[in-house]
Short mmCIF file of C-alpha atoms in Angstrom, two decimals:
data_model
loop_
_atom_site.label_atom_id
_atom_site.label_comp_id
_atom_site.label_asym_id
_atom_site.label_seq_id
_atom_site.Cartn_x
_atom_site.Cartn_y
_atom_site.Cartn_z
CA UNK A 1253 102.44 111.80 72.46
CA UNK A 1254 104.10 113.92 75.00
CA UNK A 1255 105.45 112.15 77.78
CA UNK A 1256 104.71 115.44 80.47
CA UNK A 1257 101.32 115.24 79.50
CA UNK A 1258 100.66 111.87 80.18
CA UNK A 1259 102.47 112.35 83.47
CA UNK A 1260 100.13 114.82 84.25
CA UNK A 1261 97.22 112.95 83.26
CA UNK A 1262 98.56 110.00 85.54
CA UNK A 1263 98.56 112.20 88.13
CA UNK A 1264 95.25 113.55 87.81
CA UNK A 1265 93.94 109.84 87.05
CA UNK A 1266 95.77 108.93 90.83
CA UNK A 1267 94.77 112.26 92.63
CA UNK A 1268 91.06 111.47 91.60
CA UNK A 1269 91.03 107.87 92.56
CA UNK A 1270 92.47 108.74 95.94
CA UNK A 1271 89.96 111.66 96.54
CA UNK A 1272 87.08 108.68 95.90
CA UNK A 1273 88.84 106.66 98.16
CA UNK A 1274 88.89 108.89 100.93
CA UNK A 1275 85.39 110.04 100.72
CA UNK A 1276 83.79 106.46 100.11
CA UNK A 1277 85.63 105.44 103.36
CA UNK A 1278 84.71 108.29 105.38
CA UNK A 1279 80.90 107.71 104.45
CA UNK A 1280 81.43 104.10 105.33
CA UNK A 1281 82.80 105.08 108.37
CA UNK A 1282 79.72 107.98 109.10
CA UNK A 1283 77.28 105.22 108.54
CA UNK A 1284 79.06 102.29 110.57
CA UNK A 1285 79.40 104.93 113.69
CA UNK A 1286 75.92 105.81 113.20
CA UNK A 1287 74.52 102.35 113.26
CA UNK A 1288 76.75 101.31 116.21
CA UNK A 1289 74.84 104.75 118.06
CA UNK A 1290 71.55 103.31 117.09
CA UNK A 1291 72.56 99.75 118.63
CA UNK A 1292 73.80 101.50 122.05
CA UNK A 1293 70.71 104.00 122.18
CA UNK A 1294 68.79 100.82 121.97
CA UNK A 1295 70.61 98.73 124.43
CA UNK A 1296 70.03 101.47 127.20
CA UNK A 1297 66.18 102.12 126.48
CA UNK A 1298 66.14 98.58 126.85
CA UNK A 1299 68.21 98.64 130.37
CA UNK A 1300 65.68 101.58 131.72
#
């Protein structure tokens, strides 16, 4: 087995799991600021 190649492949392995990282957080983060907008929108109907 080459060792460049499974360099490469490590590196493809990391890239990928970072790229999932990134965009599972962001879309936790989407939904979290969304629900928190819901909870304020609510709070000042409620006030009015």
């Amino acid at each position: 087995m080459d060792y460049s190649l499974i360099s490469i492949l490590g590196m493809i392995l990391i890239m990928t799991i970072f790229v999932c990282y990134v965009v599972v957080g962001a879309a936790a983060r989407r939904k979290a600021n969304e629900e928190r907008l819901q909870k304020s929108r609510a709070a000042e109907e409620n006030d009015s």
